[in-house]
mmCIF file of C-alpha atoms in Angstrom:
data_model
loop_
_atom_site.group_PDB
_atom_site.id
_atom_site.type_symbol
_atom_site.label_atom_id
_atom_site.label_comp_id
_atom_site.label_asym_id
_atom_site.label_seq_id
_atom_site.Cartn_x
_atom_site.Cartn_y
_atom_site.Cartn_z
ATOM 1 C CA THR A 1 -89.713 286.065 -17.495
ATOM 2 C CA VAL A 2 -92.464 287.673 -17.250
ATOM 3 C CA THR A 3 -95.129 286.236 -19.232
ATOM 4 C CA ALA A 4 -96.912 289.197 -21.842
ATOM 5 C CA VAL A 5 -100.697 288.473 -22.297
ATOM 6 C CA GLY A 6 -102.392 289.679 -25.100
ATOM 7 C CA GLY A 7 -105.969 291.499 -25.977
ATOM 8 C CA THR A 8 -109.813 289.516 -27.298
ATOM 9 C CA SER A 9 -112.253 290.243 -28.341
ATOM 10 C CA LEU A 10 -115.618 288.656 -27.326
ATOM 11 C CA MET A 11 -119.076 287.487 -28.560
ATOM 12 C CA ALA A 12 -121.401 285.588 -27.804
ATOM 13 C CA SER A 13 -121.853 281.615 -30.490
ATOM 14 C CA THR A 14 -123.682 278.940 -30.887
ATOM 15 C CA ASN A 15 -121.223 276.555 -31.260
ATOM 16 C CA ALA A 16 -119.932 274.104 -28.279
ATOM 17 C CA ARG A 17 -117.755 276.647 -26.586
ATOM 18 C CA GLY A 18 -120.492 279.451 -26.523
ATOM 19 C CA TRP A 19 -118.567 282.160 -27.702
ATOM 20 C CA THR A 20 -116.210 283.598 -30.339
ATOM 21 C CA GLU A 21 -112.928 285.695 -29.815
ATOM 22 C CA LYS A 22 -110.928 287.652 -31.869
ATOM 23 C CA ALA A 23 -107.654 290.256 -32.051
ATOM 24 C CA TRP A 24 -108.816 292.856 -30.111
ATOM 25 C CA ALA A 25 -107.699 295.811 -31.904
ATOM 26 C CA ASP A 26 -106.615 298.192 -29.542
ATOM 27 C CA GLY A 27 -104.818 295.582 -27.855
ATOM 28 C CA GLY A 28 -100.859 295.726 -28.445
ATOM 29 C CA SER A 29 -98.247 293.693 -29.894
ATOM 30 C CA GLY A 30 -94.903 293.442 -31.248
ATOM 31 C CA CYS A 31 -91.162 292.626 -32.320
ATOM 32 C CA SER A 32 -88.847 294.372 -29.136
ATOM 33 C CA ARG A 33 -86.098 296.099 -30.120
ATOM 34 C CA TYR A 34 -84.302 295.502 -26.606
ATOM 35 C CA TYR A 35 -85.719 291.423 -25.052
ATOM 36 C CA PRO A 36 -83.098 288.720 -26.546
ATOM 37 C CA LYS A 37 -85.933 286.486 -27.418
ATOM 38 C CA PRO A 38 -86.364 283.365 -25.393
ATOM 39 C CA ALA A 39 -85.134 279.679 -25.828
ATOM 40 C CA TRP A 40 -88.993 278.626 -26.146
ATOM 41 C CA GLN A 41 -89.490 280.827 -28.923
ATOM 42 C CA HIS A 42 -89.776 279.203 -32.478
ATOM 43 C CA ASP A 43 -90.996 282.140 -34.752
ATOM 44 C CA THR A 44 -88.771 283.082 -37.528
ATOM 45 C CA LEU A 45 -89.854 287.394 -37.717
ATOM 46 C CA CYS A 46 -89.462 288.268 -34.998
ATOM 47 C CA THR A 47 -85.221 287.828 -33.563
ATOM 48 C CA LYS A 48 -85.263 289.314 -30.387
ATOM 49 C CA ARG A 49 -89.018 289.006 -27.605
ATOM 50 C CA MET A 50 -92.400 288.639 -29.310
ATOM 51 C CA GLU A 51 -95.394 289.644 -27.572
ATOM 52 C CA ALA A 52 -97.725 288.397 -26.360
ATOM 53 C CA ASP A 53 -97.744 285.178 -24.383
ATOM 54 C CA VAL A 54 -100.850 284.730 -24.569
ATOM 55 C CA SER A 55 -104.419 286.402 -24.121
ATOM 56 C CA ALA A 56 -107.990 287.254 -22.590
ATOM 57 C CA VAL A 57 -110.445 289.474 -23.304
ATOM 58 C CA GLY A 58 -109.834 293.350 -23.028
ATOM 59 C CA ASP A 59 -111.731 294.587 -25.314
ATOM 60 C CA PRO A 60 -113.603 296.835 -22.655
ATOM 61 C CA ASN A 61 -116.953 296.855 -25.422
ATOM 62 C CA THR A 62 -116.628 292.684 -24.363
ATOM 63 C CA GLY A 63 -115.170 292.680 -21.119
ATOM 64 C CA VAL A 64 -116.734 291.150 -17.923
ATOM 65 C CA ALA A 65 -119.400 292.488 -16.563
ATOM 66 C CA VAL A 66 -118.625 293.335 -12.715
ATOM 67 C CA TYR A 67 -121.089 295.213 -10.596
ATOM 68 C CA GLN A 68 -119.832 297.974 -8.851
ATOM 69 C CA PRO A 69 -121.281 300.782 -7.113
ATOM 70 C CA ASP A 70 -123.009 304.062 -8.070
ATOM 71 C CA SER A 71 -123.762 305.652 -4.835
ATOM 72 C CA LEU A 72 -123.449 305.162 -0.794
ATOM 73 C CA THR A 73 -126.669 303.469 -1.199
ATOM 74 C CA SER A 74 -126.666 302.317 -5.475
ATOM 75 C CA SER A 75 -124.920 299.153 -7.427
ATOM 76 C CA SER A 76 -125.513 298.455 -11.141
ATOM 77 C CA TRP A 77 -123.483 296.500 -13.931
ATOM 78 C CA ALA A 78 -120.781 297.845 -15.782
ATOM 79 C CA VAL A 79 -118.052 295.857 -17.977
ATOM 80 C CA TYR A 80 -114.035 296.039 -18.086
ATOM 81 C CA GLY A 81 -112.058 295.511 -20.374
ATOM 82 C CA GLY A 82 -108.299 296.473 -21.408
ATOM 83 C CA THR A 83 -104.874 295.356 -19.031
ATOM 84 C CA SER A 84 -106.930 295.629 -15.647
ATOM 85 C CA VAL A 85 -108.990 292.853 -16.983
ATOM 86 C CA GLY A 86 -106.437 290.751 -19.353
ATOM 87 C CA ALA A 87 -103.313 290.637 -17.246
ATOM 88 C CA PRO A 88 -105.397 289.841 -13.871
ATOM 89 C CA LEU A 89 -106.741 287.138 -16.056
ATOM 90 C CA ILE A 90 -104.500 284.867 -16.312
ATOM 91 C CA GLY A 91 -102.523 285.687 -12.939
ATOM 92 C CA GLY A 92 -105.829 284.404 -11.479
ATOM 93 C CA ILE A 93 -105.148 281.087 -13.159
ATOM 94 C CA TYR A 94 -102.449 281.109 -12.837
ATOM 95 C CA GLY A 95 -102.776 281.076 -8.813
ATOM 96 C CA ALA A 96 -106.093 278.754 -9.031
ATOM 97 C CA LYS A 97 -103.052 276.356 -10.785
ATOM 98 C CA GLY A 98 -101.299 276.116 -7.106
ATOM 99 C CA GLY A 99 -97.751 275.904 -8.160
ATOM 100 C CA THR A 100 -95.162 276.855 -10.129
ATOM 101 C CA VAL A 101 -96.011 278.647 -14.514
ATOM 102 C CA THR A 102 -93.173 278.400 -16.409
ATOM 103 C CA LEU A 103 -93.622 280.615 -19.103
ATOM 104 C CA GLY A 104 -91.587 278.102 -21.520
ATOM 105 C CA SER A 105 -94.001 275.014 -20.231
ATOM 106 C CA LEU A 106 -96.544 277.018 -21.820
ATOM 107 C CA TYR A 107 -94.913 276.776 -25.093
ATOM 108 C CA ALA A 108 -94.600 273.094 -24.221
ATOM 109 C CA ALA A 109 -96.126 270.909 -26.743
ATOM 110 C CA GLY A 110 -99.413 269.105 -25.068
ATOM 111 C CA VAL A 111 -100.059 272.969 -23.746
ATOM 112 C CA HIS A 112 -104.336 273.549 -24.971
ATOM 113 C CA LEU A 113 -105.247 276.983 -25.420
ATOM 114 C CA ASN A 114 -107.879 278.745 -27.277
ATOM 115 C CA ASP A 115 -106.606 279.546 -30.932
ATOM 116 C CA VAL A 116 -106.921 282.755 -32.064
ATOM 117 C CA THR A 117 -107.085 282.443 -35.150
ATOM 118 C CA THR A 118 -108.678 286.574 -36.621
ATOM 119 C CA GLY A 119 -107.782 289.849 -36.008
ATOM 120 C CA PHE A 120 -105.223 292.373 -36.026
ATOM 121 C CA ASN A 121 -104.057 295.248 -33.845
ATOM 122 C CA GLY A 122 -101.806 298.081 -36.234
ATOM 123 C CA ALA A 123 -100.470 298.091 -40.183
ATOM 124 C CA CYS A 124 -98.308 295.498 -40.101
ATOM 125 C CA GLY A 125 -97.937 293.683 -43.413
ATOM 126 C CA HIS A 126 -100.318 291.053 -43.315
ATOM 127 C CA THR A 127 -98.029 289.928 -40.775
ATOM 128 C CA TYR A 128 -97.842 287.366 -37.604
ATOM 129 C CA PHE A 129 -96.842 290.451 -35.560
ATOM 130 C CA CYS A 130 -100.099 292.390 -35.773
ATOM 131 C CA THR A 131 -102.115 289.887 -37.380
ATOM 132 C CA ALA A 132 -104.005 286.363 -35.461
ATOM 133 C CA GLY A 133 -103.256 283.604 -37.205
ATOM 134 C CA THR A 134 -103.697 279.704 -36.908
ATOM 135 C CA GLY A 135 -100.795 278.856 -34.204
ATOM 136 C CA TYR A 136 -98.463 281.860 -32.172
ATOM 137 C CA ASP A 137 -99.243 285.344 -33.555
ATOM 138 C CA GLY A 138 -98.565 289.029 -32.108
ATOM 139 C CA PRO A 139 -101.370 289.887 -30.719
ATOM 140 C CA THR A 140 -103.209 287.029 -28.895
ATOM 141 C CA GLY A 141 -99.468 284.875 -28.499
ATOM 142 C CA LEU A 142 -100.562 281.348 -28.093
ATOM 143 C CA GLY A 143 -104.324 281.160 -27.636
ATOM 144 C CA THR A 144 -106.364 281.945 -25.008
ATOM 145 C CA PRO A 145 -106.907 279.859 -21.243
ATOM 146 C CA THR A 146 -108.971 276.886 -21.369
ATOM 147 C CA GLY A 147 -109.535 276.991 -17.985
ATOM 148 C CA GLU A 148 -106.757 275.890 -15.084
ATOM 149 C CA GLY A 149 -105.645 273.083 -17.624
ATOM 150 C CA GLY A 150 -104.310 275.120 -20.133
ATOM 151 C CA PHE A 151 -101.714 275.826 -18.132
#
């Protein structure tokens, strides 16, 4: 029942969304050796639990801006990333949605997420375990939220 959150690198773009994303090179993904495959995962090469389910910005070089204290009398902007950003972003969207978001419901038809189709986070023979592509993949799962409406 845990949502596995992958990481992306986020770049400004001139497209309608204003952003493009790719799988974050230092993010993690893979096929579990231990946890059984949930009924809602239908990928073909992994017989156990695959991660990630969804993703959010994780690259600390393209992460979120935070206005933080530098001392008792001054503050400045800094950029943060990693699981310290991605997982709380997804958790916050779950909270903003209100009610219950079940992990299986993310895999249901009609759930709209931004499909991340480029980038990789390891060497896996160009399989979806660590290479982003159309549809589900290990590094970015089903994609990134379109706001709470994606869930």
